[in-house]
PDB file as gemmi writes it, atoms N, CA and C in Angstrom:
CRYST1    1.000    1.000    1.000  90.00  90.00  90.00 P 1                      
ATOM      1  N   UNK A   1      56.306  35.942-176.896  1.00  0.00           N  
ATOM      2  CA  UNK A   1      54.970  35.476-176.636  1.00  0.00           C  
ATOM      3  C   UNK A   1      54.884  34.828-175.263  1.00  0.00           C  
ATOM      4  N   UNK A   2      55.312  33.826-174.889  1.00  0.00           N  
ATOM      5  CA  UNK A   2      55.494  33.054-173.420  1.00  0.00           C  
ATOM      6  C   UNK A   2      55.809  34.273-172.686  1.00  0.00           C  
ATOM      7  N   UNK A   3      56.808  34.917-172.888  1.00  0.00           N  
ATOM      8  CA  UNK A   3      57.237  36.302-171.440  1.00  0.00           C  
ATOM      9  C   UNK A   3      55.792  37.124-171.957  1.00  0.00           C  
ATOM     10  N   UNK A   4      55.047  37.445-172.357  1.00  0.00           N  
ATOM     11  CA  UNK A   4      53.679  38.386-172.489  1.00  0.00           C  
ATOM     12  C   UNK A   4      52.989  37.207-171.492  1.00  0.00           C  
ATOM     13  N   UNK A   5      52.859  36.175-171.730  1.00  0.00           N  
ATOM     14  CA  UNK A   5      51.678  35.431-171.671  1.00  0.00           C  
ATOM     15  C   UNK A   5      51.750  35.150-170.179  1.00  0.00           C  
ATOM     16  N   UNK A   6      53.622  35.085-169.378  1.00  0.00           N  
ATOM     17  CA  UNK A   6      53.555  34.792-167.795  1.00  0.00           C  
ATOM     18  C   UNK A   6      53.842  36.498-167.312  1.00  0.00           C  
ATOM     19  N   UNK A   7      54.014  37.253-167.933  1.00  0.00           N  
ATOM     20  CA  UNK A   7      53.928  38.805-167.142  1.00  0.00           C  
ATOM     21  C   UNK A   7      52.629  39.072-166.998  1.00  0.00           C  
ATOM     22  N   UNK A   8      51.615  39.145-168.342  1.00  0.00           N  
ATOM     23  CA  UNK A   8      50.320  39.351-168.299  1.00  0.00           C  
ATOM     24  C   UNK A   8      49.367  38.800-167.642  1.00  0.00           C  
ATOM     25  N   UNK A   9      49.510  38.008-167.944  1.00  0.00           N  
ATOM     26  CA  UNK A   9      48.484  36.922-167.708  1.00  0.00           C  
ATOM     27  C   UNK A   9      48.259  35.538-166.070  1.00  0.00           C  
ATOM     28  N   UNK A  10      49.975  35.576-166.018  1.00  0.00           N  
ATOM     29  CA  UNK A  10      50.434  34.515-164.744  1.00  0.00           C  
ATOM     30  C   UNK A  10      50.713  33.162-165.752  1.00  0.00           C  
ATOM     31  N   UNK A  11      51.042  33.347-166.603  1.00  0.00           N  
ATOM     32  CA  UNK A  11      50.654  31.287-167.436  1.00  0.00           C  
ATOM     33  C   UNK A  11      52.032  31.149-167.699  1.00  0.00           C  
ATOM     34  N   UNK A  12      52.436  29.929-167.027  1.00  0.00           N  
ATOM     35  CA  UNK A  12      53.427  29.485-167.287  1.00  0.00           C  
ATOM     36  C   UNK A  12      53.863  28.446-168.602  1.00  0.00           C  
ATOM     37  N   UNK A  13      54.859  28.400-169.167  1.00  0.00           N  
ATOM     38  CA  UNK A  13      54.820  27.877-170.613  1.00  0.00           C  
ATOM     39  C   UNK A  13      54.763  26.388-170.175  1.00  0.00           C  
ATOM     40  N   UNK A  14      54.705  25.686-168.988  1.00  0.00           N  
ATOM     41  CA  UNK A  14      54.298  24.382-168.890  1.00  0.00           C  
ATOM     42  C   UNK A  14      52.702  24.151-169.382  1.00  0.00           C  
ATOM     43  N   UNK A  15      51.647  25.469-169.470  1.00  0.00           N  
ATOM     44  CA  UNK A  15      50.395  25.493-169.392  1.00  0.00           C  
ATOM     45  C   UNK A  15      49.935  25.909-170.598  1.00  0.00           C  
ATOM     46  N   UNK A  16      51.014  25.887-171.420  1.00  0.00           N  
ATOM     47  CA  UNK A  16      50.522  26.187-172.648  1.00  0.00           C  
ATOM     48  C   UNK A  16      50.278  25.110-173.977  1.00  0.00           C  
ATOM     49  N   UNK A  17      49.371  24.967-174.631  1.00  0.00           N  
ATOM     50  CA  UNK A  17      49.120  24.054-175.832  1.00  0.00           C  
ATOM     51  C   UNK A  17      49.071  25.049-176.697  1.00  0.00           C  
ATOM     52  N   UNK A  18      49.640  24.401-177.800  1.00  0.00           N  
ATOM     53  CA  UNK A  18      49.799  24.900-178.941  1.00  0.00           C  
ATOM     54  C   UNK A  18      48.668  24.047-180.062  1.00  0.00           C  
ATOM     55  N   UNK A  19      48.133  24.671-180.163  1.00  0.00           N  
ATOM     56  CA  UNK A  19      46.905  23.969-180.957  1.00  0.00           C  
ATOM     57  C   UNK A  19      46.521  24.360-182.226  1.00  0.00           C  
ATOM     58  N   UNK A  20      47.088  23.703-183.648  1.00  0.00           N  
ATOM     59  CA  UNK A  20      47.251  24.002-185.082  1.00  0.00           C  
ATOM     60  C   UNK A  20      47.119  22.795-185.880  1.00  0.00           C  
ATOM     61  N   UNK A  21      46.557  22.789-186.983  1.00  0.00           N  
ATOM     62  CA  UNK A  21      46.961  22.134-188.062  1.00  0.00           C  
ATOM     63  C   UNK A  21      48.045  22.256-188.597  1.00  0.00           C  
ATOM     64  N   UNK A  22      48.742  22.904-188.953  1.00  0.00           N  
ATOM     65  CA  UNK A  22      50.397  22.955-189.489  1.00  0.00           C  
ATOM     66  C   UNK A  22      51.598  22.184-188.790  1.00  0.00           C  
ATOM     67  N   UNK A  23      51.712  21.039-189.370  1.00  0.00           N  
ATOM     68  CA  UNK A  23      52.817  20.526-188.294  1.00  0.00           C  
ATOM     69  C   UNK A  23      53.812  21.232-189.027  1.00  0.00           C  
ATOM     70  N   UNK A  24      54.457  21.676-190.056  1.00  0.00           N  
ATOM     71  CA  UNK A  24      55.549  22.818-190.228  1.00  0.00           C  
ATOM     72  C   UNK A  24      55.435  23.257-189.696  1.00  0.00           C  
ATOM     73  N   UNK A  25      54.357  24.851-189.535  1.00  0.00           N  
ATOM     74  CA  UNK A  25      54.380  26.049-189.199  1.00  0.00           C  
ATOM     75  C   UNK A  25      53.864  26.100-187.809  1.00  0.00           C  
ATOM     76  N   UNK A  26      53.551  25.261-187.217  1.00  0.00           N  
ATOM     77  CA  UNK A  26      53.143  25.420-185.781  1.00  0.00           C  
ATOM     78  C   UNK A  26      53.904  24.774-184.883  1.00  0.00           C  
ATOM     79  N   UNK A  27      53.982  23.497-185.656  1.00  0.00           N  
ATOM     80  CA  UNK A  27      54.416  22.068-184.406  1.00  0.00           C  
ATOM     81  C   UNK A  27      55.660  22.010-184.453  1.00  0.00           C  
ATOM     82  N   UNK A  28      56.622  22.223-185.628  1.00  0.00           N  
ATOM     83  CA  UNK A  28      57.912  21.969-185.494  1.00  0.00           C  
ATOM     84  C   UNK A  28      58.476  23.431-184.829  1.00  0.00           C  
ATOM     85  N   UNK A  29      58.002  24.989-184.461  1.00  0.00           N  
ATOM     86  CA  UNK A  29      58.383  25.486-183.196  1.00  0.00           C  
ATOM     87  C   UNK A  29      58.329  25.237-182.320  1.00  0.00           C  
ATOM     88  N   UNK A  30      56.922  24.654-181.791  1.00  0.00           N  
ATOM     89  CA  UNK A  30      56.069  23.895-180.300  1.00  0.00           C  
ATOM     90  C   UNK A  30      57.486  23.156-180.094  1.00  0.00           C  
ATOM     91  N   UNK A  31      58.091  22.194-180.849  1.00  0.00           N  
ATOM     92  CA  UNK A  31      58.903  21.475-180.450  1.00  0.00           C  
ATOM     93  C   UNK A  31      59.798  21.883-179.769  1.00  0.00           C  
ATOM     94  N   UNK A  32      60.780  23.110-181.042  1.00  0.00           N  
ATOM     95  CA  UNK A  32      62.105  23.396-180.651  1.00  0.00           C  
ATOM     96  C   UNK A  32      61.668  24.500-179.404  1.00  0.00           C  
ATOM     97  N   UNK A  33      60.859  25.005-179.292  1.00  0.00           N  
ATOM     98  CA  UNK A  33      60.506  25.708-177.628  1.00  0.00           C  
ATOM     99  C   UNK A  33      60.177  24.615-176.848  1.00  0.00           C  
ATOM    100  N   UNK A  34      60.016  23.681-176.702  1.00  0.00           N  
ATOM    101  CA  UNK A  34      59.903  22.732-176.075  1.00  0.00           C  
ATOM    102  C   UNK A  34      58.186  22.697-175.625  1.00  0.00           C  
ATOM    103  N   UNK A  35      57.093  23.274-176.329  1.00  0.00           N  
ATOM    104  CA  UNK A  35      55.813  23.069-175.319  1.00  0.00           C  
ATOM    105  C   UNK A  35      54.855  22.260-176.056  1.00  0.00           C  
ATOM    106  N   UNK A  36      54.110  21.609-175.495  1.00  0.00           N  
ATOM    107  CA  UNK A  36      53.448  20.852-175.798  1.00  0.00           C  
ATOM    108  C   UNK A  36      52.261  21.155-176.420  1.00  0.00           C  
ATOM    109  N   UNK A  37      51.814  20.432-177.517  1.00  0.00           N  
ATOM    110  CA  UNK A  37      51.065  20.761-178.711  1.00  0.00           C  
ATOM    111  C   UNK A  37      49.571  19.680-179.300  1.00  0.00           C  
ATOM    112  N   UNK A  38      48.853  19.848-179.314  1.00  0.00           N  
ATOM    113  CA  UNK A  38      47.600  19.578-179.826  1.00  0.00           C  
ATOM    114  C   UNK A  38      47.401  19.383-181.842  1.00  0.00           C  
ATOM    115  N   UNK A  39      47.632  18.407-182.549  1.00  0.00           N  
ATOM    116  CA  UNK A  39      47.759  18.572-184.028  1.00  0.00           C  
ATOM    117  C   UNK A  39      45.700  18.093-184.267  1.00  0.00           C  
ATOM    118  N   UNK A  40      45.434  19.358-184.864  1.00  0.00           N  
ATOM    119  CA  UNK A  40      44.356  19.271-185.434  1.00  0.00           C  
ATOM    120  C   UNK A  40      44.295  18.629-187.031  1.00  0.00           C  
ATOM    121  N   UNK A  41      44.370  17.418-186.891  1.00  0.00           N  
ATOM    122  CA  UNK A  41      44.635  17.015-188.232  1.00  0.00           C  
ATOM    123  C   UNK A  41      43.548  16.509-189.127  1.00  0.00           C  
ATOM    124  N   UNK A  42      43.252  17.861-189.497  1.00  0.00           N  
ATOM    125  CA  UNK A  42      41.588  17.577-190.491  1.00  0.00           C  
ATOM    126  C   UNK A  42      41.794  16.958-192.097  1.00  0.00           C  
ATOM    127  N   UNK A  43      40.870  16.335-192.384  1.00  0.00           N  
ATOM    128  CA  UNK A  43      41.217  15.646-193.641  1.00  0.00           C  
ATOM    129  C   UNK A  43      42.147  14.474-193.568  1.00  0.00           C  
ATOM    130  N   UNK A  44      42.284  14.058-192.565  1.00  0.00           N  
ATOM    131  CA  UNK A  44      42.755  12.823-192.891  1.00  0.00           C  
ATOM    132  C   UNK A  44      44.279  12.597-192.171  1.00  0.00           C  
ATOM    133  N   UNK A  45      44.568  14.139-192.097  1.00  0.00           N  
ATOM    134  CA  UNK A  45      45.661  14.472-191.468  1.00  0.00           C  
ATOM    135  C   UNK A  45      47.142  13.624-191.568  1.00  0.00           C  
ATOM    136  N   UNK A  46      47.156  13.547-193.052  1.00  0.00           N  
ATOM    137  CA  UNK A  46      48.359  12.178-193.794  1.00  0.00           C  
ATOM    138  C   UNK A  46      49.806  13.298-193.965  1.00  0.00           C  
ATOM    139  N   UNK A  47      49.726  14.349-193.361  1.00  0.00           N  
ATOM    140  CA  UNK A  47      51.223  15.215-193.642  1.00  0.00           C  
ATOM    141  C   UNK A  47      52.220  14.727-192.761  1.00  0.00           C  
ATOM    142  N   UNK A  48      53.198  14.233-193.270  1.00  0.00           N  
ATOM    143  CA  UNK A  48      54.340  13.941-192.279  1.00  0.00           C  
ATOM    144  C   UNK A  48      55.376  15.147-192.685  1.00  0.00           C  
ATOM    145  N   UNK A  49      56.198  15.222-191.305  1.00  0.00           N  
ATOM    146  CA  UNK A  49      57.278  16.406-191.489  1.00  0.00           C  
ATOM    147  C   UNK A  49      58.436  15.405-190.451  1.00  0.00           C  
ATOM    148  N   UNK A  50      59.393  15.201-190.737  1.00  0.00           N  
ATOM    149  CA  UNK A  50      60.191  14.355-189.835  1.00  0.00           C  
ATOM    150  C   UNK A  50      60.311  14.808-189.096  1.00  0.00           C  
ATOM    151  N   UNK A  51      60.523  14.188-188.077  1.00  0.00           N  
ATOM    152  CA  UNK A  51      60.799  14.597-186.553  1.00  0.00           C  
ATOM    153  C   UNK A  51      60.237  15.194-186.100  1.00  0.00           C  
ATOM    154  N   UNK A  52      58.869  15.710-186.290  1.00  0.00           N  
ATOM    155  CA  UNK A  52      57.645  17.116-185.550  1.00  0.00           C  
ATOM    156  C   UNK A  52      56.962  15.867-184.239  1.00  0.00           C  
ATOM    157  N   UNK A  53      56.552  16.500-183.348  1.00  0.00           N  
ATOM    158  CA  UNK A  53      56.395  15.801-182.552  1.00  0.00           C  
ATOM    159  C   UNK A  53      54.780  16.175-182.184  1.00  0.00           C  
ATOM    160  N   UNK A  54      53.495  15.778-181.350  1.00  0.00           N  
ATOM    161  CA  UNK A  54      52.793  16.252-180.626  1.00  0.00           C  
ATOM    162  C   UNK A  54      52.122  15.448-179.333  1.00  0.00           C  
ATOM    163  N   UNK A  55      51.502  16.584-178.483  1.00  0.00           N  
ATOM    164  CA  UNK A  55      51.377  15.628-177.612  1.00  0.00           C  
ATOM    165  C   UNK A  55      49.386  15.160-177.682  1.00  0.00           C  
ATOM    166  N   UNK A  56      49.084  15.689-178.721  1.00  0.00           N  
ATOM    167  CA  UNK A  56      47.741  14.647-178.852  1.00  0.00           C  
ATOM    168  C   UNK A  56      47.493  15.431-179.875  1.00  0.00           C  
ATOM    169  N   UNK A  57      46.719  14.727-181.024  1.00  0.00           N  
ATOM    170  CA  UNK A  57      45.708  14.858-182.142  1.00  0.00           C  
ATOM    171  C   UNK A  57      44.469  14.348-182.085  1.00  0.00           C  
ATOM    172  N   UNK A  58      43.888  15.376-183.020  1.00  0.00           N  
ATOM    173  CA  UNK A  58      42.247  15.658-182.937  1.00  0.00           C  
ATOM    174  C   UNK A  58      41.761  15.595-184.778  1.00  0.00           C  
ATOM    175  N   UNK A  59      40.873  15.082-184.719  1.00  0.00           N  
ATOM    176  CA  UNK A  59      40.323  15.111-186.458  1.00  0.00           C  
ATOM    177  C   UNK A  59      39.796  16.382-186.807  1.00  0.00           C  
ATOM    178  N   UNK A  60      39.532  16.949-185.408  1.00  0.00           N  
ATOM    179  CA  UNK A  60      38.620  18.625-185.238  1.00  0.00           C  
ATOM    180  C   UNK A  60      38.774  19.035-184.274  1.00  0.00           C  
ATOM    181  N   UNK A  61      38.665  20.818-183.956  1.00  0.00           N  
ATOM    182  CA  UNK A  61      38.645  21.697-183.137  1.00  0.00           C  
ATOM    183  C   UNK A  61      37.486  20.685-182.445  1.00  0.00           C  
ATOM    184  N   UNK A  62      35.760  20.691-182.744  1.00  0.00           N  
ATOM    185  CA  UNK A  62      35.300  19.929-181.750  1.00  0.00           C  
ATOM    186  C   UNK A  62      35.505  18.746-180.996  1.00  0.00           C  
ATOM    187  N   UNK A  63      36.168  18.020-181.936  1.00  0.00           N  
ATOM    188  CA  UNK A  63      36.686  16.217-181.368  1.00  0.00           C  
ATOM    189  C   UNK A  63      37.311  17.225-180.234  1.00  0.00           C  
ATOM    190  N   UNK A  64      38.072  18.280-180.405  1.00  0.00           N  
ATOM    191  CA  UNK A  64      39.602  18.577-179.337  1.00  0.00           C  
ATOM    192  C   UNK A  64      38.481  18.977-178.033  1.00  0.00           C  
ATOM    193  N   UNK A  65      37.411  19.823-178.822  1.00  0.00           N  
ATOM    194  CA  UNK A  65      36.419  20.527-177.144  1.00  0.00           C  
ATOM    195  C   UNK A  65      35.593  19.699-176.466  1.00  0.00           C  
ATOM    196  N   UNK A  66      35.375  18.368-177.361  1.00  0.00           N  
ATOM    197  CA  UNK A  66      34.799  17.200-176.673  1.00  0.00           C  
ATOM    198  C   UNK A  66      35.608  16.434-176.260  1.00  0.00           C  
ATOM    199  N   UNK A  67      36.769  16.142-176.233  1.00  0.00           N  
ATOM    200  CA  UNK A  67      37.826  15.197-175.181  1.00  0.00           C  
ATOM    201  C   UNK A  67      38.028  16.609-174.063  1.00  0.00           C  
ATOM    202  N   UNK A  68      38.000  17.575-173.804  1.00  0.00           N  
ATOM    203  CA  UNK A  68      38.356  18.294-172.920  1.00  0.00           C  
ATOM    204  C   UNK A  68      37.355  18.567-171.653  1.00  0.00           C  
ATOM    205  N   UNK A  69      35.752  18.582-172.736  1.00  0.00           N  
ATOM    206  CA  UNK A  69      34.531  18.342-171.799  1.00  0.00           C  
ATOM    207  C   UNK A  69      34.576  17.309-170.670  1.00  0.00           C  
ATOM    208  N   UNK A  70      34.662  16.216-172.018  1.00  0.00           N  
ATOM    209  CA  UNK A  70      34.666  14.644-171.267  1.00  0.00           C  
ATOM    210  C   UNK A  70      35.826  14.550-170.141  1.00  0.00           C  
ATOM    211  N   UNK A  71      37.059  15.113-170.006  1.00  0.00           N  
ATOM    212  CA  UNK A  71      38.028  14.968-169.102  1.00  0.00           C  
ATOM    213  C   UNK A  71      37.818  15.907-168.200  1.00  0.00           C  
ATOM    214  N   UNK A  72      36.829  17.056-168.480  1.00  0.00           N  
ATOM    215  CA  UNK A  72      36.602  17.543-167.204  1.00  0.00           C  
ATOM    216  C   UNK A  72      35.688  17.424-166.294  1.00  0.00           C  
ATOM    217  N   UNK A  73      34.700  16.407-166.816  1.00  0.00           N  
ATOM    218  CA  UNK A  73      33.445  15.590-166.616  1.00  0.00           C  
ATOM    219  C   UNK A  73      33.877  14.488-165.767  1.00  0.00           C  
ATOM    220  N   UNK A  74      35.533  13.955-165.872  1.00  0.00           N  
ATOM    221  CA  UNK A  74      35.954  12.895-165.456  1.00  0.00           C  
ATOM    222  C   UNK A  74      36.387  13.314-164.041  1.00  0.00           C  
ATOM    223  N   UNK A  75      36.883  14.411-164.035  1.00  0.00           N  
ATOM    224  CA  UNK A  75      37.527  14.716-162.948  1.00  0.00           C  
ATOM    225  C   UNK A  75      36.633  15.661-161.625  1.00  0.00           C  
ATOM    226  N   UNK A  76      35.750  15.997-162.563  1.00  0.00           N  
ATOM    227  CA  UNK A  76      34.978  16.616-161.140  1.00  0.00           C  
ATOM    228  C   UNK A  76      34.247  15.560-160.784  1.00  0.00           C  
ATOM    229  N   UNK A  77      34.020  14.081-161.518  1.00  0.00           N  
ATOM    230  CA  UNK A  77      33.372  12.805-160.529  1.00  0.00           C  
ATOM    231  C   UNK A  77      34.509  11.975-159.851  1.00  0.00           C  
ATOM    232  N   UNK A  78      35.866  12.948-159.913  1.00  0.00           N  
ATOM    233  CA  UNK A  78      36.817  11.805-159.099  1.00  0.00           C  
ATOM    234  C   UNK A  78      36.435  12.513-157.816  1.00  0.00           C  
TER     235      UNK A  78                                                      
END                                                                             
């Protein structure tokens, strides 16, 4: 997937988020590939899996497209 995504595309796996509810099935690969990950944790989002890591959570896909608005709102007034 990453070698499709920088042959195809140009994206380097520093530029990639991994963005899932599953901290099993999503986040604890994100990890062991090392890329950084987005946990959509709807409902309350009370699943622990030891050691899964992320680098930001969202209550919702929109909470996630409204912190992304707002930070890009931030930066075209820097």
């Amino acid at each position: 997937m990453l070698k499709t995504a920088k042959d195809e595309f140009g994206v380097e796996r520093e530029q990639v988020l991994v963005t899932a509810q599953s901290l099993m099935h999503d986040h604890v690969p994100a990890n062991k590939l090392g890329l950084s990950s987005a946990w959509i944790a709807r409902r309350g989002g009370h699943c622990e899996v030891e050691g899964v890591t992320y680098t930001f959570q969202f209550p919702s896909m929109g909470a996630m497209a409204d912190a992304l608005e707002a930070e890009s709102h931030n930066s075209d007034n820097s």
